PDB file of C-alpha atoms and ligand atoms in Angstrom:
ATOM      1  CA  UNK B 176      -7.720  36.043   0.702  1.00  0.00           C
ATOM      2  CA  UNK B 177     -10.144  39.149  -0.175  1.00  0.00           C
ATOM      3  CA  UNK B 178     -13.167  39.398   0.512  1.00  0.00           C
ATOM      4  CA  UNK B 179     -13.602  39.394  -3.557  1.00  0.00           C
ATOM      5  CA  UNK B 180     -12.017  35.990  -3.681  1.00  0.00           C
ATOM      6  CA  UNK B 181     -13.330  34.944  -0.865  1.00  0.00           C
ATOM      7  CA  UNK B 182     -16.681  35.348  -2.214  1.00  0.00           C
ATOM      8  CA  UNK B 183     -15.686  33.719  -5.748  1.00  0.00           C
ATOM      9  CA  UNK B 184     -14.408  30.544  -3.558  1.00  0.00           C
ATOM     10  CA  UNK B 185     -17.796  30.473  -1.522  1.00  0.00           C
ATOM     11  CA  UNK B 186     -19.560  29.987  -4.767  1.00  0.00           C
ATOM     12  CA  UNK B 187     -17.163  27.632  -6.612  1.00  0.00           C
ATOM     13  CA  UNK B 188     -17.565  25.192  -3.841  1.00  0.00           C
ATOM     14  CA  UNK B 189     -21.717  25.996  -3.914  1.00  0.00           C
ATOM     15  CA  UNK B 190     -21.567  25.143  -7.347  1.00  0.00           C
ATOM     16  CA  UNK B 191     -19.400  22.073  -6.672  1.00  0.00           C
ATOM     17  CA  UNK B 192     -21.795  20.724  -3.793  1.00  0.00           C
ATOM     18  CA  UNK B 193     -24.899  21.557  -5.982  1.00  0.00           C
ATOM     19  CA  UNK B 194     -23.183  20.296  -9.189  1.00  0.00           C
ATOM     20  CA  UNK B 195     -22.705  16.625  -7.416  1.00  0.00           C
ATOM     21  CA  UNK B 196     -26.527  16.712  -5.579  1.00  0.00           C
ATOM     22  CA  UNK B 197     -27.760  16.910  -9.335  1.00  0.00           C
ATOM     23  CA  UNK B 198     -25.811  14.175 -10.489  1.00  0.00           C
ATOM     24  CA  UNK B 199     -27.334  11.137 -11.272  1.00  0.00           C
ATOM     25  CA  UNK B 200     -28.006   8.851  -8.308  1.00  0.00           C
ATOM     26  CA  UNK B 201     -26.672   5.937 -10.193  1.00  0.00           C
ATOM     27  CA  UNK B 202     -23.141   8.095 -11.201  1.00  0.00           C
ATOM     28  CA  UNK B 203     -20.198   6.102 -10.432  1.00  0.00           C
ATOM     29  CA  UNK B 204     -18.164   7.206  -7.502  1.00  0.00           C
ATOM     30  CA  UNK B 205     -14.212   7.291  -8.713  1.00  0.00           C
ATOM     31  CA  UNK B 206     -11.763   5.364  -7.383  1.00  0.00           C
ATOM     32  CA  UNK B 207     -10.158   8.013  -4.706  1.00  0.00           C
ATOM     33  CA  UNK B 208      -6.405   8.735  -4.261  1.00  0.00           C
ATOM     34  CA  UNK B 209      -5.997   8.449  -0.196  1.00  0.00           C
ATOM     35  CA  UNK B 210      -4.665  11.621   1.555  1.00  0.00           C
ATOM     36  CA  UNK B 211      -0.637  10.631   2.698  1.00  0.00           C
ATOM     37  CA  UNK B 212      -0.809   9.424   6.626  1.00  0.00           C
ATOM     38  CA  UNK B 213       1.911  11.764   7.155  1.00  0.00           C
ATOM     39  CA  UNK B 214       3.432  14.883   5.695  1.00  0.00           C
ATOM     40  CA  UNK B 215       5.647  14.276   2.204  1.00  0.00           C
ATOM     41  CA  UNK B 216       8.824  15.460   4.680  1.00  0.00           C
ATOM     42  CA  UNK B 217       8.078  12.984   7.804  1.00  0.00           C
ATOM     43  CA  UNK B 218      10.053   9.997   6.347  1.00  0.00           C
ATOM     44  CA  UNK B 219      13.126  12.074   6.414  1.00  0.00           C
ATOM     45  CA  UNK B 220      16.380  11.318   6.210  1.00  0.00           C
ATOM     46  CA  UNK B 221      15.537   7.934   5.606  1.00  0.00           C
ATOM     47  CA  UNK B 222      13.139   8.794   2.319  1.00  0.00           C
ATOM     48  CA  UNK B 223      13.150  12.200   1.186  1.00  0.00           C
ATOM     49  CA  UNK B 224      10.203  14.836   0.485  1.00  0.00           C
ATOM     50  CA  UNK B 225      11.432  14.327  -3.235  1.00  0.00           C
ATOM     51  CA  UNK B 226      10.989  10.755  -3.666  1.00  0.00           C
ATOM     52  CA  UNK B 227       7.462  10.931  -1.493  1.00  0.00           C
ATOM     53  CA  UNK B 228       6.016  13.701  -3.459  1.00  0.00           C
ATOM     54  CA  UNK B 229       7.334  11.774  -6.966  1.00  0.00           C
ATOM     55  CA  UNK B 230       5.732   8.426  -5.635  1.00  0.00           C
ATOM     56  CA  UNK B 231       2.358   9.324  -4.110  1.00  0.00           C
ATOM     57  CA  UNK B 232       1.727  11.985  -6.611  1.00  0.00           C
ATOM     58  CA  UNK B 233       2.942  11.231  -9.985  1.00  0.00           C
ATOM     59  CA  UNK B 234       3.336   7.493  -9.784  1.00  0.00           C
ATOM     60  CA  UNK B 235       0.343   6.609  -7.407  1.00  0.00           C
ATOM     61  CA  UNK B 236      -1.841   9.113  -8.672  1.00  0.00           C
ATOM     62  CA  UNK B 237      -1.206   7.954 -12.255  1.00  0.00           C
ATOM     63  CA  UNK B 238      -2.182   4.832 -11.466  1.00  0.00           C
ATOM     64  CA  UNK B 239      -5.605   5.689  -9.274  1.00  0.00           C
ATOM     65  CA  UNK B 240      -5.964   7.793 -12.668  1.00  0.00           C
ATOM     66  CA  UNK B 241      -5.380   5.308 -15.264  1.00  0.00           C
ATOM     67  CA  UNK B 242      -7.961   2.751 -13.234  1.00  0.00           C
ATOM     68  CA  UNK B 243     -10.808   5.501 -13.787  1.00  0.00           C
ATOM     69  CA  UNK B 244      -9.954   5.586 -17.219  1.00  0.00           C
ATOM     70  CA  UNK B 245     -10.282   2.059 -18.047  1.00  0.00           C
ATOM     71  CA  UNK B 246     -13.172   2.029 -15.252  1.00  0.00           C
ATOM     72  CA  UNK B 247     -15.532   4.813 -17.329  1.00  0.00           C
ATOM     73  CA  UNK B 248     -18.732   2.987 -18.035  1.00  0.00           C
ATOM     74  CA  UNK B 249     -17.481  -0.581 -17.331  1.00  0.00           C
ATOM     75  CA  UNK B 250     -19.438  -2.776 -14.771  1.00  0.00           C
ATOM     76  CA  UNK B 251     -16.598  -2.112 -12.025  1.00  0.00           C
ATOM     77  CA  UNK B 252     -17.392   1.521 -12.859  1.00  0.00           C
ATOM     78  CA  UNK B 253     -17.852   2.698  -8.739  1.00  0.00           C
ATOM     79  CA  UNK B 254     -16.709  -0.469  -7.341  1.00  0.00           C
ATOM     80  CA  UNK B 255     -14.892  -0.139  -4.028  1.00  0.00           C
ATOM     81  CA  UNK B 256     -10.999  -0.394  -5.288  1.00  0.00           C
ATOM     82  CA  UNK B 257     -10.077  -3.763  -3.637  1.00  0.00           C
ATOM     83  CA  UNK B 258     -13.129  -5.710  -5.314  1.00  0.00           C
ATOM     84  CA  UNK B 259     -11.631  -4.384  -8.746  1.00  0.00           C
ATOM     85  CA  UNK B 260      -8.525  -5.634  -8.166  1.00  0.00           C
ATOM     86  CA  UNK B 261      -9.848  -8.918  -7.490  1.00  0.00           C
ATOM     87  CA  UNK B 262     -12.200  -9.038  -9.866  1.00  0.00           C
ATOM     88  CA  UNK B 263      -9.796  -7.753 -12.520  1.00  0.00           C
ATOM     89  CA  UNK B 264      -6.957 -10.127 -11.213  1.00  0.00           C
ATOM     90  CA  UNK B 265      -6.388 -13.498 -13.565  1.00  0.00           C
ATOM     91  CA  UNK B 266      -7.966 -12.025 -16.616  1.00  0.00           C
ATOM     92  CA  UNK B 267      -5.755 -11.337 -19.587  1.00  0.00           C
ATOM     93  CA  UNK B 268      -8.933  -8.985 -21.086  1.00  0.00           C
ATOM     94  CA  UNK B 269      -8.446  -6.925 -17.576  1.00  0.00           C
ATOM     95  CA  UNK B 270      -4.641  -6.837 -17.389  1.00  0.00           C
ATOM     96  CA  UNK B 271      -4.181  -2.822 -17.491  1.00  0.00           C
ATOM     97  CA  UNK B 272      -6.820  -2.013 -15.010  1.00  0.00           C
ATOM     98  CA  UNK B 273      -5.780  -5.230 -12.686  1.00  0.00           C
ATOM     99  CA  UNK B 274      -2.194  -3.309 -12.618  1.00  0.00           C
ATOM    100  CA  UNK B 275      -3.594  -0.032 -12.243  1.00  0.00           C
ATOM    101  CA  UNK B 276      -5.933  -1.006  -9.649  1.00  0.00           C
ATOM    102  CA  UNK B 277      -3.727  -3.484  -8.016  1.00  0.00           C
ATOM    103  CA  UNK B 278      -0.827  -0.556  -7.890  1.00  0.00           C
ATOM    104  CA  UNK B 279      -3.034   2.140  -6.273  1.00  0.00           C
ATOM    105  CA  UNK B 280      -4.178  -0.448  -3.625  1.00  0.00           C
ATOM    106  CA  UNK B 281      -0.814  -1.720  -2.805  1.00  0.00           C
ATOM    107  CA  UNK B 282       0.618   2.187  -2.234  1.00  0.00           C
ATOM    108  CA  UNK B 283      -1.992   2.906  -0.275  1.00  0.00           C
ATOM    109  CA  UNK B 284      -1.222  -0.125   2.190  1.00  0.00           C
ATOM    110  CA  UNK B 285       2.702   0.865   1.394  1.00  0.00           C
ATOM    111  CA  UNK B 286       2.630   4.218   3.409  1.00  0.00           C
ATOM    112  CA  UNK B 287       0.752   2.934   6.145  1.00  0.00           C
ATOM    113  CA  UNK B 288       3.433   0.418   6.884  1.00  0.00           C
ATOM    114  CA  UNK B 289       5.902   3.065   7.268  1.00  0.00           C
ATOM    115  CA  UNK B 290       5.840   6.224   9.932  1.00  0.00           C
ATOM    116  CA  UNK B 291       8.255   8.609  11.277  1.00  0.00           C
ATOM    117  CA  UNK B 292      10.417   7.078  13.704  1.00  0.00           C
ATOM    118  CA  UNK B 293       9.307   3.954  12.873  1.00  0.00           C
ATOM    119  CA  UNK B 294      11.111   0.428  13.539  1.00  0.00           C
ATOM    120  CA  UNK B 295      12.244  -0.733  16.936  1.00  0.00           C
ATOM    121  CA  UNK B 296      10.793  -4.298  18.212  1.00  0.00           C
ATOM    122  CA  UNK B 297       7.365  -5.445  16.972  1.00  0.00           C
ATOM    123  CA  UNK B 298       4.348  -5.852  19.399  1.00  0.00           C
ATOM    124  CA  UNK B 299       4.252  -9.144  21.426  1.00  0.00           C
ATOM    125  CA  UNK B 300       1.778 -10.725  19.590  1.00  0.00           C
ATOM    126  CA  UNK B 301       3.525 -10.140  16.503  1.00  0.00           C
ATOM    127  CA  UNK B 302       6.785 -11.256  17.778  1.00  0.00           C
ATOM    128  CA  UNK B 303       5.032 -14.371  18.486  1.00  0.00           C
ATOM    129  CA  UNK B 304       4.308 -15.300  15.337  1.00  0.00           C
ATOM    130  CA  UNK B 305       7.910 -14.123  13.613  1.00  0.00           C
ATOM    131  CA  UNK B 306       9.357 -16.706  16.341  1.00  0.00           C
ATOM    132  CA  UNK B 307       6.914 -19.148  15.267  1.00  0.00           C
ATOM    133  CA  UNK B 308       7.442 -18.958  11.855  1.00  0.00           C
ATOM    134  CA  UNK B 309      11.443 -17.412  11.343  1.00  0.00           C
ATOM    135  CA  UNK B 310      12.794 -18.926  15.137  1.00  0.00           C
ATOM    136  CA  UNK B 311      13.066 -15.062  15.850  1.00  0.00           C
ATOM    137  CA  UNK B 312      12.292 -11.473  14.870  1.00  0.00           C
ATOM    138  CA  UNK B 313      16.095 -11.015  14.466  1.00  0.00           C
ATOM    139  CA  UNK B 314      16.032 -14.026  11.730  1.00  0.00           C
ATOM    140  CA  UNK B 315      12.587 -12.406  10.299  1.00  0.00           C
ATOM    141  CA  UNK B 316      14.463  -9.098   9.708  1.00  0.00           C
ATOM    142  CA  UNK B 317      17.514 -11.077   7.848  1.00  0.00           C
ATOM    143  CA  UNK B 318      14.789 -13.006   5.828  1.00  0.00           C
ATOM    144  CA  UNK B 319      12.999  -9.972   4.605  1.00  0.00           C
ATOM    145  CA  UNK B 320      15.669  -8.188   3.609  1.00  0.00           C
ATOM    146  CA  UNK B 321      17.330 -11.464   1.535  1.00  0.00           C
ATOM    147  CA  UNK B 322      13.800 -11.642   0.159  1.00  0.00           C
ATOM    148  CA  UNK B 323      13.325  -7.429  -0.721  1.00  0.00           C
ATOM    149  CA  UNK B 324      16.884  -7.820  -2.423  1.00  0.00           C
ATOM    150  CA  UNK B 325      16.876 -10.636  -4.586  1.00  0.00           C
ATOM    151  CA  UNK B 326      13.926  -9.798  -6.230  1.00  0.00           C
ATOM    152  CA  UNK B 327      14.120  -9.480  -9.458  1.00  0.00           C
ATOM    153  CA  UNK B 328      12.968  -6.292 -11.250  1.00  0.00           C
ATOM    154  CA  UNK B 329      10.188  -4.406  -9.876  1.00  0.00           C
ATOM    155  CA  UNK B 330       7.789  -5.806  -7.353  1.00  0.00           C
ATOM    156  CA  UNK B 331       6.488  -5.819  -3.712  1.00  0.00           C
ATOM    157  CA  UNK B 332       8.076  -8.204  -0.609  1.00  0.00           C
ATOM    158  CA  UNK B 333       5.266  -8.717   1.691  1.00  0.00           C
ATOM    159  CA  UNK B 334       4.608 -10.127   5.264  1.00  0.00           C
ATOM    160  CA  UNK B 335       1.497 -12.088   5.327  1.00  0.00           C
ATOM    161  CA  UNK B 336      -0.724 -14.575   7.440  1.00  0.00           C
ATOM    162  CA  UNK B 337      -1.814 -17.996   5.830  1.00  0.00           C
ATOM    163  CA  UNK B 338      -4.640 -18.120   8.315  1.00  0.00           C
ATOM    164  CA  UNK B 339      -1.937 -20.449  10.591  1.00  0.00           C
ATOM    165  CA  UNK B 340       1.670 -18.551  10.425  1.00  0.00           C
ATOM    166  CA  UNK B 341       3.205 -15.717   8.916  1.00  0.00           C
ATOM    167  CA  UNK B 342       5.309 -16.121   6.223  1.00  0.00           C
ATOM    168  CA  UNK B 343       7.478 -13.243   3.623  1.00  0.00           C
ATOM    169  CA  UNK B 344       6.226 -13.429   0.004  1.00  0.00           C
ATOM    170  CA  UNK B 345       7.209 -11.546  -2.902  1.00  0.00           C
ATOM    171  CA  UNK B 346       5.208 -10.447  -5.733  1.00  0.00           C
ATOM    172  CA  UNK B 347       6.015  -8.810  -9.320  1.00  0.00           C
ATOM    173  CA  UNK B 348       5.008  -5.718 -11.059  1.00  0.00           C
ATOM    174  CA  UNK B 349       1.605  -5.039  -9.361  1.00  0.00           C
ATOM    175  CA  UNK B 350       1.144  -8.339  -8.151  1.00  0.00           C
ATOM    176  CA  UNK B 351      -1.273  -8.267  -4.297  1.00  0.00           C
ATOM    177  CA  UNK B 352      -1.892 -11.477  -2.089  1.00  0.00           C
ATOM    178  CA  UNK B 353      -5.550  -9.631  -1.581  1.00  0.00           C
ATOM    179  CA  UNK B 354      -6.301 -11.890  -4.799  1.00  0.00           C
ATOM    180  CA  UNK B 355      -5.261 -14.900  -3.037  1.00  0.00           C
ATOM    181  CA  UNK B 356      -5.785 -16.411   0.977  1.00  0.00           C
ATOM    182  CA  UNK B 357      -3.371 -14.426   2.359  1.00  0.00           C
ATOM    183  CA  UNK B 358      -3.760 -11.574   4.753  1.00  0.00           C
ATOM    184  CA  UNK B 359      -1.313  -8.726   3.900  1.00  0.00           C
ATOM    185  CA  UNK B 360       0.129  -7.663   7.111  1.00  0.00           C
ATOM    186  CA  UNK B 361       3.392  -5.511   5.663  1.00  0.00           C
ATOM    187  CA  UNK B 362       4.848  -4.553   2.375  1.00  0.00           C
ATOM    188  CA  UNK B 363       8.214  -2.871   1.140  1.00  0.00           C
ATOM    189  CA  UNK B 364       7.832  -0.978  -2.222  1.00  0.00           C
ATOM    190  CA  UNK B 365      11.001  -2.575  -4.295  1.00  0.00           C
ATOM    191  CA  UNK B 366      10.225  -0.943  -7.496  1.00  0.00           C
ATOM    192  CA  UNK B 367      13.366   1.339  -8.346  1.00  0.00           C
ATOM    193  CA  UNK B 368      10.997   4.389  -8.544  1.00  0.00           C
ATOM    194  CA  UNK B 369      10.532   3.973  -4.357  1.00  0.00           C
ATOM    195  CA  UNK B 370      13.906   4.956  -3.502  1.00  0.00           C
ATOM    196  CA  UNK B 371      16.244   5.295  -6.186  1.00  0.00           C
ATOM    197  CA  UNK B 372      16.389   9.346  -5.844  1.00  0.00           C
ATOM    198  CA  UNK B 373      17.651   9.204  -2.371  1.00  0.00           C
ATOM    199  CA  UNK B 374      19.562   5.529  -2.901  1.00  0.00           C
ATOM    200  CA  UNK B 375      20.529   4.686  -6.556  1.00  0.00           C
ATOM    201  CA  UNK B 376      21.003   0.994  -6.747  1.00  0.00           C
ATOM    202  CA  UNK B 377      21.822   0.654  -3.043  1.00  0.00           C
ATOM    203  CA  UNK B 378      18.447  -1.392  -2.906  1.00  0.00           C
ATOM    204  CA  UNK B 379      19.811  -3.319   0.313  1.00  0.00           C
ATOM    205  CA  UNK B 380      20.869   0.215   2.188  1.00  0.00           C
ATOM    206  CA  UNK B 381      16.870   1.351   1.493  1.00  0.00           C
ATOM    207  CA  UNK B 382      15.537  -2.186   3.159  1.00  0.00           C
ATOM    208  CA  UNK B 383      17.492  -1.986   6.133  1.00  0.00           C
ATOM    209  CA  UNK B 384      16.700   2.428   6.750  1.00  0.00           C
ATOM    210  CA  UNK B 385      13.048   0.960   6.246  1.00  0.00           C
ATOM    211  CA  UNK B 386      13.231  -1.906   8.681  1.00  0.00           C
ATOM    212  CA  UNK B 387      15.051  -0.041  11.367  1.00  0.00           C
ATOM    213  CA  UNK B 388      13.408   3.434  11.559  1.00  0.00           C
ATOM    214  CA  UNK B 389      10.486   3.160   8.923  1.00  0.00           C
ATOM    215  CA  UNK B 390       8.310   0.241   9.535  1.00  0.00           C
ATOM    216  CA  UNK B 391       4.937   0.450  11.415  1.00  0.00           C
ATOM    217  CA  UNK B 392       4.705  -2.418  13.560  1.00  0.00           C
ATOM    218  CA  UNK B 393       1.424  -1.309  15.101  1.00  0.00           C
ATOM    219  CA  UNK B 394      -0.327  -1.619  11.559  1.00  0.00           C
ATOM    220  CA  UNK B 395       1.213  -4.852  10.927  1.00  0.00           C
ATOM    221  CA  UNK B 396       0.184  -5.954  14.324  1.00  0.00           C
ATOM    222  CA  UNK B 397      -3.884  -4.450  13.657  1.00  0.00           C
ATOM    223  CA  UNK B 398      -3.640  -6.111  10.678  1.00  0.00           C
ATOM    224  CA  UNK B 399      -2.403  -9.144  12.205  1.00  0.00           C
ATOM    225  CA  UNK B 400      -5.860  -9.086  14.295  1.00  0.00           C
ATOM    226  CA  UNK B 401      -8.414  -8.443  11.646  1.00  0.00           C
ATOM    227  CA  UNK B 402      -7.154 -11.478   9.655  1.00  0.00           C
TER     228      UNK B 402
HETATM  229 FE1  LIG F  94       5.919   2.295  -5.912  1.00  0.00          FE
END
């Protein structure tokens, strides 16, 4: 960076800070697009950087932008995303807001459910829960794969904690367990945009690769600890 461009950048940055300071105190903070927890190529070769760039940079960003457009001037403007999701659920007049807000929340959760060099065996506390509900971690794996591959159309497959035991649930479209009384531990996005560039119509190959190489069991166990 030249000295001149550095100075221009500094002035622009300072103006930005001053601008924020001079905003009215009640100005609502928009919903933000949280950063990815890893680089866009970190999940390769199982999910390509091209998929992540579209999925995060276009789809998730689109949900966040729509959410902010619909929220502008509404009573929910400035509310945390989770509150927007819950408040707009089951209200036919707020379907557009719910779809955008829930998709924004689901996607942020989804990225955290993966990590480079993921997969392997779940931590002990989670293995105990999987054994209690499914008989074994392998039986859970088979049930999760079946659920994710047979979900018709677009949606999400989740591992949730219902207060007593873990279970697998599917939600259609933007559906999310945070509108009910189940605590999400893990999710896989099975909208075609999540895998089509890499796997085309072979959703089972995507789910298998996800379970074997990407799933972030530590994140799921941490969620169970907070449930
Ligand atoms: Fe998605």
